[in-house]
């Protein structure tokens, strides 16, 4: 299709359409899988028109086939069915549209769907999306819960009524989406991501009632599973009934068997919690009463001991002993002082009796040389030597006349 064109030499639309058609005609037939979203079988028309959509992405393409091709599977293929078609790209030049011309249509059977789900399960499990270590704990009492469910569905009613019955103060932020069909995956994924980004949402519940395997296929879609794995907010899966196990159950932080079971597990029962609080309060009162009673008995036992029963008795008994000791100490000290006084008097009398002054009082005198030496013998003095006679009343100067 390499053309030499310019603003002065443009190519007509018909030529461009013809060239595109020629290039597309060279393409071969391919097997394509998708979900039929629109189906037009006009009476008497020889061609059937369909729109085939990718269940995981918002991409679709027109498909046409001869009536005889579709009649071969008309009993099992309807809108919403998963099919595999053998088709060749076809360009409609007058309108410039691309479509696929199907020459064979095969419905995707349940067995094949389950096999593909099992393969996807193994792949995601190998990547660790289902590892219990990634499970986030649910809050004990979420204040606001995000609910993703079908509009006016039984699942929505079951979750809201049962949760509010258990805990009337709980608040819900509901996102009504398609829970089956071609737009289910995109809408559910968008709702989960929106709620996960909301700062006030403490928990997200994805709920849907029971259904066939085909109806529950959106909740095993890889795009949805990875979106739930990326959530920072805990996610509860409440899809179908007990036997239903979409892959969402494996990646969610908690799997509830039914929407009603989810309501019972995301909020506590106000009656049970009130009874538990009453029980704990009674246990606390009983424990405190027992502790006080034990301490009261211990205190009474201590108070009955002699030292506390009569706290002044010991002091009073010691007081009499102290008085006795004081009297004894006073008598002993008085006796010692009197004895010491007597000894002192006797010693004084002896000192007085032996004192030179007492001797002088009796009329004696002491002769002393000028040097103060006492004269004890006549041989110690010479004639004419001056002496001093010391008497009781004073001193007398004398001169030695001779021996």
Coordinates of N, CA and C in Angstrom, one line a residue, residues 228-349:
X228 N -8.0 -7.8 42.6 CA -8.3 -8.1 44.0 C -7.0 -8.3 44.8
X229 N -6.0 -9.0 44.1 CA -4.7 -9.2 44.8 C -4.0 -7.9 45.1
X230 N -4.2 -6.9 44.2 CA -3.5 -5.6 44.4 C -4.2 -4.8 45.5
X231 N -5.4 -5.1 46.0 CA -6.1 -4.3 46.9 C -5.4 -4.2 48.2
X232 N -5.4 -3.0 48.8 CA -4.9 -2.8 50.1 C -5.9 -3.0 51.2
X233 N -7.2 -2.9 50.8 CA -8.3 -3.2 51.7 C -8.7 -4.6 51.7
X234 N -9.0 -5.2 52.8 CA -9.4 -6.7 52.9 C -10.6 -6.9 52.0
X235 N -10.6 -8.0 51.3 CA -11.7 -8.3 50.4 C -12.4 -9.7 50.8
X236 N -13.7 -9.7 50.8 CA -14.5 -10.9 51.2 C -15.2 -11.3 49.9
X237 N -15.1 -12.6 49.6 CA -15.7 -13.2 48.4 C -17.0 -13.9 48.9
X238 N -18.1 -13.5 48.4 CA -19.4 -14.2 48.7 C -20.1 -14.5 47.4
X239 N -19.6 -15.5 46.7 CA -20.1 -15.8 45.4 C -20.9 -17.1 45.4
X240 N -22.1 -17.1 44.9 CA -22.9 -18.4 44.7 C -23.2 -19.0 46.0
X241 N -23.2 -20.4 46.0 CA -23.5 -21.2 47.1 C -22.3 -22.0 47.6
X242 N -22.4 -22.8 48.5 CA -21.3 -23.5 49.1 C -20.5 -24.3 48.1
X243 N -21.1 -25.0 47.1 CA -20.3 -25.8 46.2 C -19.5 -24.9 45.2
X244 N -20.0 -23.7 45.0 CA -19.4 -22.8 43.9 C -18.0 -22.3 44.5
X245 N -17.0 -22.5 43.6 CA -15.6 -22.0 44.0 C -15.0 -21.3 42.9
X246 N -15.4 -20.1 42.6 CA -14.6 -19.3 41.6 C -13.3 -18.9 42.1
X247 N -12.4 -18.5 41.2 CA -11.0 -18.2 41.6 C -11.0 -17.0 42.6
X248 N -12.0 -16.2 42.6 CA -12.1 -15.1 43.5 C -12.0 -15.5 44.9
X249 N -12.6 -16.7 45.2 CA -12.6 -17.3 46.6 C -11.2 -17.5 47.0
X250 N -10.3 -17.9 46.1 CA -8.9 -18.2 46.5 C -8.0 -17.0 46.7
X251 N -8.3 -15.9 46.0 CA -7.4 -14.7 46.2 C -8.0 -13.8 47.2
X252 N -9.3 -13.9 47.6 CA -9.9 -13.0 48.6 C -9.3 -13.3 49.9
X253 N -9.3 -12.3 50.8 CA -8.8 -12.5 52.2 C -9.7 -13.4 53.0
X254 N -11.0 -13.5 52.6 CA -11.9 -14.4 53.3 C -12.9 -14.9 52.3
X255 N -13.2 -16.2 52.4 CA -14.2 -16.8 51.5 C -15.4 -17.1 52.3
X256 N -16.6 -16.5 52.0 CA -17.8 -16.8 52.6 C -18.6 -17.7 51.7
X257 N -19.3 -18.7 52.3 CA -20.0 -19.7 51.4 C -21.2 -19.1 50.7
X258 N -21.9 -18.1 51.3 CA -23.0 -17.4 50.7 C -23.0 -15.9 51.1
X259 N -23.8 -15.1 50.5 CA -23.8 -13.7 50.9 C -24.3 -13.6 52.4
X260 N -25.3 -14.4 52.8 CA -25.7 -14.4 54.2 C -24.6 -14.8 55.1
X261 N -23.8 -15.8 54.8 CA -22.6 -16.1 55.6 C -21.6 -15.0 55.7
X262 N -21.5 -14.2 54.6 CA -20.6 -13.1 54.6 C -21.0 -12.0 55.6
X263 N -22.4 -11.8 55.6 CA -22.9 -10.8 56.6 C -22.6 -11.2 58.0
X264 N -22.6 -12.5 58.3 CA -22.4 -13.0 59.6 C -20.9 -12.9 60.0
X265 N -20.1 -12.9 59.0 CA -18.6 -12.9 59.3 C -17.9 -11.6 59.3
X266 N -18.6 -10.6 58.7 CA -17.9 -9.3 58.6 C -18.2 -8.3 59.7
X267 N -19.3 -8.6 60.5 CA -19.6 -7.7 61.6 C -19.9 -8.6 62.8
X268 N -19.6 -8.2 64.0 CA -20.0 -9.0 65.2 C -21.5 -8.8 65.5
X269 N -22.1 -9.8 66.2 CA -23.5 -9.7 66.6 C -23.6 -8.9 67.9
X270 N -24.4 -7.8 67.8 CA -24.5 -6.9 68.9 C -25.0 -7.6 70.2
X271 N -25.9 -8.5 70.0 CA -26.4 -9.3 71.2 C -25.3 -10.1 71.8
X272 N -24.6 -10.8 71.0 CA -23.5 -11.7 71.5 C -22.4 -10.8 72.2
X273 N -22.1 -9.7 71.6 CA -21.1 -8.8 72.2 C -21.5 -8.2 73.5
X274 N -22.8 -7.8 73.5 CA -23.4 -7.3 74.8 C -23.3 -8.3 75.9
X275 N -23.7 -9.5 75.5 CA -23.7 -10.6 76.5 C -22.3 -10.9 76.9
X276 N -21.3 -10.8 76.0 CA -19.9 -11.1 76.3 C -19.4 -10.0 77.2
X277 N -19.8 -8.7 77.0 CA -19.3 -7.6 77.8 C -19.9 -7.8 79.2
X278 N -21.2 -8.2 79.3 CA -21.8 -8.4 80.6 C -21.1 -9.5 81.4
X279 N -20.8 -10.6 80.6 CA -20.1 -11.7 81.3 C -18.7 -11.2 81.8
X280 N -18.0 -10.5 80.9 CA -16.7 -10.0 81.4 C -16.8 -9.1 82.5
X281 N -17.8 -8.2 82.5 CA -18.0 -7.3 83.6 C -18.3 -8.0 84.9
X282 N -19.2 -9.1 84.8 CA -19.5 -9.9 86.0 C -18.2 -10.6 86.5
X283 N -17.4 -11.1 85.6 CA -16.2 -11.8 86.0 C -15.2 -10.8 86.7
X284 N -15.2 -9.6 86.1 CA -14.3 -8.6 86.7 C -14.8 -8.2 88.1
X285 N -16.1 -8.0 88.3 CA -16.6 -7.7 89.6 C -16.3 -8.8 90.6
X286 N -16.5 -10.1 90.2 CA -16.3 -11.2 91.0 C -14.8 -11.3 91.4
X287 N -13.9 -11.1 90.4 CA -12.5 -11.1 90.7 C -12.1 -10.0 91.7
X288 N -12.6 -8.8 91.5 CA -12.3 -7.7 92.4 C -12.8 -8.0 93.8
X289 N -14.1 -8.5 93.8 CA -14.7 -8.8 95.2 C -13.9 -9.8 95.9
X290 N -13.4 -10.9 95.2 CA -12.6 -11.9 95.8 C -11.3 -11.3 96.3
X291 N -10.7 -10.5 95.5 CA -9.4 -9.8 95.9 C -9.6 -9.0 97.1
X292 N -10.7 -8.1 97.1 CA -10.9 -7.3 98.3 C -11.2 -8.1 99.5
X293 N -12.0 -9.2 99.4 CA -12.3 -10.1 100.5 C -11.0 -10.7 101.1
X294 N -10.1 -11.1 100.2 CA -8.9 -11.8 100.6 C -8.0 -10.7 101.4
X295 N -7.9 -9.5 100.8 CA -7.1 -8.5 101.4 C -7.7 -8.1 102.8
X296 N -9.1 -8.0 102.8 CA -9.7 -7.7 104.1 C -9.4 -8.7 105.2
X297 N -9.5 -10.0 104.8 CA -9.2 -11.0 105.8 C -7.7 -10.9 106.2
X298 N -6.8 -10.7 105.3 CA -5.4 -10.5 105.6 C -5.2 -9.3 106.6
X299 N -5.9 -8.2 106.3 CA -5.7 -7.1 107.1 C -6.3 -7.3 108.5
X300 N -7.4 -8.0 108.6 CA -8.0 -8.4 109.9 C -7.1 -9.3 110.7
X301 N -6.4 -10.2 110.0 CA -5.5 -11.1 110.6 C -4.3 -10.3 111.2
X302 N -3.8 -9.4 110.4 CA -2.7 -8.6 110.9 C -3.1 -7.7 112.1
X303 N -4.3 -7.2 112.0 CA -4.7 -6.3 113.1 C -4.9 -7.0 114.4
X304 N -5.2 -8.3 114.4 CA -5.4 -9.1 115.6 C -4.1 -9.4 116.3
X305 N -3.0 -9.2 115.7 CA -1.7 -9.5 116.3 C -1.5 -8.5 117.5
X306 N -0.7 -8.9 118.6 CA -0.6 -8.1 119.8 C 0.0 -6.7 119.5
X307 N 0.9 -6.7 118.6 CA 1.6 -5.4 118.3 C 0.6 -4.3 117.7
X308 N -0.4 -4.8 117.0 CA -1.4 -3.9 116.4 C -2.7 -3.9 117.2
X309 N -3.0 -5.0 117.9 CA -4.2 -5.0 118.8 C -4.1 -4.0 119.9
X310 N -2.9 -3.9 120.6 CA -2.6 -3.0 121.6 C -1.3 -2.3 121.3
X311 N -1.3 -1.3 120.4 CA 0.0 -0.7 120.0 C 0.7 0.0 121.1
X312 N 0.0 0.4 122.2 CA 0.7 1.2 123.2 C 1.2 0.2 124.4
X313 N 0.8 -1.0 124.3 CA 1.1 -1.9 125.4 C 2.6 -2.1 125.5
X314 N 3.3 -2.3 124.4 CA 4.7 -2.5 124.4 C 5.4 -1.2 124.9
X315 N 4.9 -0.1 124.5 CA 5.5 1.2 125.0 C 5.3 1.3 126.5
X316 N 4.1 1.0 127.0 CA 3.8 1.1 128.4 C 4.7 0.2 129.2
X317 N 4.8 -1.1 128.7 CA 5.7 -2.0 129.5 C 7.1 -1.6 129.5
X318 N 7.6 -1.0 128.5 CA 9.0 -0.5 128.4 C 9.1 0.8 129.3
X319 N 8.0 1.5 129.4 CA 8.0 2.7 130.2 C 8.4 2.5 131.7
X320 N 7.7 1.4 132.2 CA 8.0 1.1 133.7 C 9.5 0.6 133.8
X321 N 9.9 -0.2 132.8 CA 11.3 -0.6 132.8 C 12.3 0.6 132.8
X322 N 11.9 1.5 131.9 CA 12.7 2.7 131.8 C 12.8 3.5 133.1
X323 N 11.6 3.7 133.7 CA 11.6 4.4 135.0 C 12.5 3.7 136.1
X324 N 12.4 2.3 136.1 CA 13.2 1.6 137.0 C 14.7 1.8 136.7
X325 N 15.1 1.7 135.4 CA 16.5 2.0 135.1 C 16.9 3.4 135.4
X326 N 16.0 4.4 135.2 CA 16.4 5.7 135.6 C 16.6 5.9 137.1
X327 N 15.7 5.3 137.9 CA 15.9 5.3 139.4 C 17.2 4.7 139.8
X328 N 17.5 3.5 139.2 CA 18.8 2.8 139.5 C 20.0 3.6 139.1
X329 N 19.9 4.3 137.9 CA 21.0 5.1 137.5 C 21.2 6.3 138.4
X330 N 20.1 6.9 138.8 CA 20.2 8.1 139.7 C 20.8 7.7 141.1
X331 N 20.3 6.5 141.6 CA 20.9 6.1 142.9 C 22.4 5.7 142.8
X332 N 22.7 5.0 141.7 CA 24.1 4.7 141.4 C 25.0 5.9 141.3
X333 N 24.5 6.9 140.6 CA 25.3 8.1 140.4 C 25.4 8.8 141.7
X334 N 24.3 8.9 142.5 CA 24.4 9.6 143.8 C 25.4 8.9 144.7
X335 N 25.3 7.6 144.7 CA 26.2 6.8 145.6 C 27.7 7.0 145.2
X336 N 27.9 7.0 143.9 CA 29.3 7.2 143.4 C 29.8 8.6 143.8
X337 N 28.9 9.6 143.6 CA 29.3 11.0 143.9 C 29.6 11.1 145.4
X338 N 28.7 10.6 146.2 CA 28.9 10.7 147.7 C 30.2 10.0 148.1
X339 N 30.5 8.8 147.5 CA 31.7 8.1 147.8 C 32.9 8.9 147.3
X340 N 32.8 9.5 146.2 CA 33.9 10.3 145.7 C 34.2 11.5 146.6
X341 N 33.0 12.1 147.0 CA 33.2 13.3 147.9 C 33.9 12.9 149.2
X342 N 33.5 11.7 149.8 CA 34.1 11.2 151.0 C 35.6 11.0 150.8
X343 N 36.0 10.3 149.7 CA 37.4 10.1 149.4 C 38.1 11.4 149.2
X344 N 37.5 12.4 148.6 CA 38.2 13.6 148.4 C 38.4 14.4 149.7
X345 N 37.4 14.2 150.6 CA 37.6 14.9 151.9 C 38.7 14.3 152.7
X346 N 38.8 12.9 152.7 CA 39.9 12.2 153.4 C 41.2 12.6 152.8
X347 N 41.3 12.6 151.5 CA 42.5 13.0 150.8 C 42.9 14.4 151.2
X348 N 42.0 15.3 151.3 CA 42.3 16.7 151.6 C 42.8 16.8 153.0
X349 N 42.1 16.0 153.9 CA 42.6 16.0 155.3 C 44.0 15.6 155.4

